C-alpha positions as a Python dict, from the first residue, in 0.01 Angstrom:
ca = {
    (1, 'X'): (0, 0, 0),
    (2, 'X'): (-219, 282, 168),
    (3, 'X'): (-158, 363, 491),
    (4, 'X'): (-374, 178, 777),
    (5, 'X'): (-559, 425, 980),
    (6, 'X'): (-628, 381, 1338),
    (7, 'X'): (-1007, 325, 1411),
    (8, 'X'): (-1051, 549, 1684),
    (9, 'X'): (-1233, 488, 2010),
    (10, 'X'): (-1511, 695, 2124),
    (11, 'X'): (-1483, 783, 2483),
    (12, 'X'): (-1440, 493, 2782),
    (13, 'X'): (-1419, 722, 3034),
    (14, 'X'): (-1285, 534, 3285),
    (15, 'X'): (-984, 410, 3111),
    (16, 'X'): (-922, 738, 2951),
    (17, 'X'): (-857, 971, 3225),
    (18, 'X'): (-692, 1274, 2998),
    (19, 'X'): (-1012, 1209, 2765),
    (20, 'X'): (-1216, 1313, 3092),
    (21, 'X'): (-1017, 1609, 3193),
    (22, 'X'): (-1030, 1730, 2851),
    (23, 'X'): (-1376, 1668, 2733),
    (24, 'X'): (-1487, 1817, 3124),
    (25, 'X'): (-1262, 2156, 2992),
    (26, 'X'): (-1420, 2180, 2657),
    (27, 'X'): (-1771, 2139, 2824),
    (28, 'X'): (-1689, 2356, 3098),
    (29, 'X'): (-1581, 2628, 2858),
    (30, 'X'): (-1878, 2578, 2608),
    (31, 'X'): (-2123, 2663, 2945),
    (32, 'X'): (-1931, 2926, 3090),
    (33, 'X'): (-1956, 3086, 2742),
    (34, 'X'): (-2321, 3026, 2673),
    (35, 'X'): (-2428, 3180, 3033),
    (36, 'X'): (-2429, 3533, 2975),
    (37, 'X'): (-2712, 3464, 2695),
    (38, 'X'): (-2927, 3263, 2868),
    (39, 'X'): (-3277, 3392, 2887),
    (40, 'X'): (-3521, 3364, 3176),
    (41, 'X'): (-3755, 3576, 2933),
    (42, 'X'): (-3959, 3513, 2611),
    (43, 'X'): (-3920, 3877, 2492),
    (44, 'X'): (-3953, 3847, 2101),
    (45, 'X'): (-4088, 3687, 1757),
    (46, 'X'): (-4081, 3285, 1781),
    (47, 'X'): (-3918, 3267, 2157),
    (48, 'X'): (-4272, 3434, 2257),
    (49, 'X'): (-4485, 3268, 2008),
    (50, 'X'): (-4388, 2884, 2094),
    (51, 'X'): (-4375, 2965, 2506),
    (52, 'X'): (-4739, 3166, 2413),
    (53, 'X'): (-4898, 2840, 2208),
    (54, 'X'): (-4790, 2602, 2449),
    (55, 'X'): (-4945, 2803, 2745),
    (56, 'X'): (-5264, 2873, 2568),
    (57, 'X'): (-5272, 2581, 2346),
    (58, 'X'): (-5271, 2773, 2031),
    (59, 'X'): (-5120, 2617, 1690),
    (60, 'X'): (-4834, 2810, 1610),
    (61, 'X'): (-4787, 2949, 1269),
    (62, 'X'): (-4430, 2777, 1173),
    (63, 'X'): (-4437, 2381, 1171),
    (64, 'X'): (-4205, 2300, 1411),
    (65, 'X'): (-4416, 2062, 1618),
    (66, 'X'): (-4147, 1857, 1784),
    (67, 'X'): (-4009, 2176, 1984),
    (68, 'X'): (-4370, 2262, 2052),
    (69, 'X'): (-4488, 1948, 2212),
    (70, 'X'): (-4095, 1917, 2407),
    (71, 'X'): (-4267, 2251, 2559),
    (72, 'X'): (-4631, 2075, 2657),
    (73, 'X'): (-4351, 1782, 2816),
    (74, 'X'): (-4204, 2082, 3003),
    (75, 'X'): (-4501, 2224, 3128),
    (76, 'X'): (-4600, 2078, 3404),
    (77, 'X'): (-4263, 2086, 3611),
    (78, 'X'): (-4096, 2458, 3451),
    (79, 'X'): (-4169, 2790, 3337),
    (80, 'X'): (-4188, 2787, 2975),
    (81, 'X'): (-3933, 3084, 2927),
    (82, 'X'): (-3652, 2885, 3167),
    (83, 'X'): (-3799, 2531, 3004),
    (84, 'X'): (-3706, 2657, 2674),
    (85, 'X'): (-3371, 2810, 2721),
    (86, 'X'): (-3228, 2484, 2938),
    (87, 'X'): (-3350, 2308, 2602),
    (88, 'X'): (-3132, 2521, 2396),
    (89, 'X'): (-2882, 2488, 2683),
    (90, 'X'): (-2855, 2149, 2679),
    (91, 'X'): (-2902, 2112, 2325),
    (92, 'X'): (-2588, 2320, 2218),
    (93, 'X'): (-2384, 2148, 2508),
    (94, 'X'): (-2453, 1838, 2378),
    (95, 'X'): (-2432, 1885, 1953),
    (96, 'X'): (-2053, 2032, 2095),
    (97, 'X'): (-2009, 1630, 2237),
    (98, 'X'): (-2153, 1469, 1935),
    (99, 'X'): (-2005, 1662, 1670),
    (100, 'X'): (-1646, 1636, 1841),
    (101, 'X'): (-1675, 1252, 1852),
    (102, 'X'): (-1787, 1219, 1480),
    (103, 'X'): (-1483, 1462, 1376),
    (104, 'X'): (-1251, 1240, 1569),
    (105, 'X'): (-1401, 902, 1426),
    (106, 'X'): (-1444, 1005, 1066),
    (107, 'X'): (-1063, 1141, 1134),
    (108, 'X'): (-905, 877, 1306),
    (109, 'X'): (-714, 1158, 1603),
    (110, 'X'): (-900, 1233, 1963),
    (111, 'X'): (-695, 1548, 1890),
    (112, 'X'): (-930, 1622, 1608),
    (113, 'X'): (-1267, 1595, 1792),
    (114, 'X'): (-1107, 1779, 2049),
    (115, 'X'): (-1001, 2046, 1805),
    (116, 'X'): (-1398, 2053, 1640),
    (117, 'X'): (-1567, 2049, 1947),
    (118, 'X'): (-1395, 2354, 2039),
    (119, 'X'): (-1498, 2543, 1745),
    (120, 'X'): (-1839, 2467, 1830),
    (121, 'X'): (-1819, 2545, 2193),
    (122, 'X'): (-1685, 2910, 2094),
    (123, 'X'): (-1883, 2939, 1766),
    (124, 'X'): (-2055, 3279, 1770),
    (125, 'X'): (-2387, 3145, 1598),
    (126, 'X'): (-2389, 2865, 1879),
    (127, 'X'): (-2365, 3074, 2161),
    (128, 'X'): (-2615, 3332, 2000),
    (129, 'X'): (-2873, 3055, 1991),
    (130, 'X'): (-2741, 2786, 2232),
    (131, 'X'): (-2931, 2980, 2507),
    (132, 'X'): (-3315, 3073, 2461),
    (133, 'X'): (-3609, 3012, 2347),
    (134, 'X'): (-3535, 2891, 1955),
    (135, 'X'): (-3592, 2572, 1767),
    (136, 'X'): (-3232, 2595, 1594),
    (137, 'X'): (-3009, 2407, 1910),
    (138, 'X'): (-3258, 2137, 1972),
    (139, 'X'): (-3264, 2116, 1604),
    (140, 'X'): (-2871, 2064, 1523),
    (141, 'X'): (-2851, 1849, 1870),
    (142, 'X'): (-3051, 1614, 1697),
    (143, 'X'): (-2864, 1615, 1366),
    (144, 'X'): (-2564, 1545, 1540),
    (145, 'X'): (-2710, 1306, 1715),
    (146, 'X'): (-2786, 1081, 1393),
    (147, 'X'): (-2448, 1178, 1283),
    (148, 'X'): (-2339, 1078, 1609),
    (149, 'X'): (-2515, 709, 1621),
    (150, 'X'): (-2426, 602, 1241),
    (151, 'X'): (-2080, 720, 1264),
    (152, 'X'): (-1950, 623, 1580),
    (153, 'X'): (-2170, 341, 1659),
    (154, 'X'): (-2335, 241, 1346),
    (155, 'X'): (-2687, 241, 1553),
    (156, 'X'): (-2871, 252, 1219),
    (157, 'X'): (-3248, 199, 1311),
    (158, 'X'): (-3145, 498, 1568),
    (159, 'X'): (-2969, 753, 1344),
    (160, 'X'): (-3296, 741, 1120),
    (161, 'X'): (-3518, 801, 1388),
    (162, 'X'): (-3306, 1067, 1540),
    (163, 'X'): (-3311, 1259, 1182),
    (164, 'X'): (-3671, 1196, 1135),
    (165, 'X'): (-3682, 1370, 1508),
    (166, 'X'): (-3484, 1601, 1320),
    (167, 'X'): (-3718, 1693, 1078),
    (168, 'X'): (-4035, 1670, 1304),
    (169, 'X'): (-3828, 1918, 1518),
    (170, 'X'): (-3736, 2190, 1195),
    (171, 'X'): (-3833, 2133, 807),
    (172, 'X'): (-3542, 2353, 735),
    (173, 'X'): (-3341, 1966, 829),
    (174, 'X'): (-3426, 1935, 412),
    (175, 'X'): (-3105, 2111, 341),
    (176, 'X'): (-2853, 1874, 512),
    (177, 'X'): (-3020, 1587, 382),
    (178, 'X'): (-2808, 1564, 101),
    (179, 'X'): (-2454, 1556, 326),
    (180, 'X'): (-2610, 1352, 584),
    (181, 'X'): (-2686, 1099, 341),
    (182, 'X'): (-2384, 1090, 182),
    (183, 'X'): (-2169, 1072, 518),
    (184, 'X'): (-2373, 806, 619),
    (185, 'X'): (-2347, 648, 256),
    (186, 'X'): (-1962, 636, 284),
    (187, 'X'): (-1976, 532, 664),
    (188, 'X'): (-2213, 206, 601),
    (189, 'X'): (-1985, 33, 426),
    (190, 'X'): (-1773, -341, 530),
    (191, 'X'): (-1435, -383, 394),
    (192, 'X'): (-1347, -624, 157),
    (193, 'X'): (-952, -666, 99),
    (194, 'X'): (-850, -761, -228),
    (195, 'X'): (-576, -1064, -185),
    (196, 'X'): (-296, -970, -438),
    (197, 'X'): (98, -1154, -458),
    (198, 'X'): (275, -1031, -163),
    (199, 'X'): (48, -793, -31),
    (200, 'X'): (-315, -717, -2),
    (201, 'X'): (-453, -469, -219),
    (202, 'X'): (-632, -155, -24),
    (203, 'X'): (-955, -200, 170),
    (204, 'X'): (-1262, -141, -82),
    (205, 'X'): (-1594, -31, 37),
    (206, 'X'): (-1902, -282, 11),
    (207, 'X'): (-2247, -47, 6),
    (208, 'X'): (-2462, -258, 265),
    (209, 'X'): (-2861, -212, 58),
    (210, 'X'): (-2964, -374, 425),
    (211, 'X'): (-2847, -121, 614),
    (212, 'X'): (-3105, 134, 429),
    (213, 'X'): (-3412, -49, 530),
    (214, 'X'): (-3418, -40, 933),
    (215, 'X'): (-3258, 339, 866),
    (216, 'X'): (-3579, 457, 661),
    (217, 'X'): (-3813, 277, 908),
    (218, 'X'): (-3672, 480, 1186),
    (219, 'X'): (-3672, 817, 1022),
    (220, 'X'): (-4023, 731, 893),
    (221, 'X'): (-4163, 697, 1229),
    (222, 'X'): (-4168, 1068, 1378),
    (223, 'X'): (-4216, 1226, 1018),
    (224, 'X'): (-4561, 989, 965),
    (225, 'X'): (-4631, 1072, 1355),
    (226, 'X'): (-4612, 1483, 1266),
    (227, 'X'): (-4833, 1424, 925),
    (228, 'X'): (-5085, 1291, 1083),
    (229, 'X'): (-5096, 1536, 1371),
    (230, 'X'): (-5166, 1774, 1105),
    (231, 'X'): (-5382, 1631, 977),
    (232, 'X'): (-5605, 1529, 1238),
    (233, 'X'): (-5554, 1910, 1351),
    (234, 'X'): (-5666, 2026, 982),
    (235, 'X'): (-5971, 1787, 1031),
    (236, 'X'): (-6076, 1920, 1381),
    (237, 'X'): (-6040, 2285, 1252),
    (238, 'X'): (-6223, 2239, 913),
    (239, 'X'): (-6404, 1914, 963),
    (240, 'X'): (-6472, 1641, 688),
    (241, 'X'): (-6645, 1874, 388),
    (242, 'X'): (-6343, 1967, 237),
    (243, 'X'): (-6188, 1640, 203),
    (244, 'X'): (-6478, 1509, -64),
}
């Protein structure tokens, strides 16, 4: 018979003081880390352009709406240049949390998660970008955020919506839709043990078709909210004509 593996618990705190100390280290680390590239400063290409179109209202020339209107939410209370680089700050601290718990449920071992969370807390691309004023940490933040919900706490309405986010945030999401799908594919499943003389036979996956429906509703929602921005921003810039 195949060995039974451990589910493993995502973090209670409170009865899990190592988990604490340990998780506080690896976040501790990942900021320390990401400090010395922090930005105050728009100074080039889309860092300037997004921080420029929210200030001005213009309509920026790459699609990636959901970072621009998280800057019009900024507004009001932040500079734009410090707005956008606590984004990316807190973006990149937290994809280091989620993708560290899904390593260490898909794995079975707190050791594990520990262990991947680590490599993205020193990962040179994720400090390089964990800092200013780009799309790409609020972008993976909310990848691993779906990844984070349907894995470790099969939140399926949630983890659709949170991709959807994902790709109202960066349409460059399109390539990880394939091994998002199929983690999430694997992950949805109920066991169903085969009784056999003696023993029972290993654990075989049941593909839940009900577990699709609330996940495509939730990843609908922001992607149909960002079409028909554009659209009605199409229709205000060009007007009715073209449409006959």
């Amino acid at each position: 018979m195949m060995p039974t593996r451990t589910p493993f618990q995502i973090l209670s705190l409170k009865d899990r003081p190592l988990d604490l100390a340990i998780w506080a280290l690896l976040m501790g680390l990942a900021f320390w880390l990401r400090v010395p590239h922090f930005s105050p400063l728009a100074l080039q290409f889309d860092e300037v352009e997004y921080a420029y179109c929210v200030k001005t209202n213009q309509f920026p020339h790459s699609p990636y709406l959901l970072f621009l209107w998280m800057g019009y939410l900024m507004k009001p209370f932040v500079s734009l240049d410090w707005g956008y680089s606590a984004l990316s700050m807190v973006s990149s601290l937290a994809t280091v949390f989620f993708i560290g718990s899904v390593a260490g449920k898909l794995t079975g071992s707190r050791t594990a998660g520990w262990m991947t969370a680590l490599v993205w807390a020193i990962a040179p691309i994720a400090l390089r970008v964990g800092a200013k004023q780009e799309v790409y940490a609020f972008q993976t933040c909310l990848l691993t955020l779906s990844w984070y919900l349907a894995v470790c706490h099969r939140k399926v309405l949630l983890s659709g919506l949170a991709l959807g986010a994902t790709f109202a945030a960066h349409n460059g999401t399109l390539f990880a839709l394939p091994a998002t799908l199929t983690l999430f594919y694997l992950v949805w499943s109920e066991p169903e043990k085969a009784e056999s003389e003696g023993d029972t036979a290993p654990a075989l996956p049941v593909r839940s078709a009900a577990l699709w429906g609330p996940f495509a509703i939730g990843f609908a929602a922001p992607v149909l909210m960002v079409l028909t921005w554009i659209v009605g921003v199409w229709i205000n810039f060009h007007g009715t004509e073209k449409l006959d």
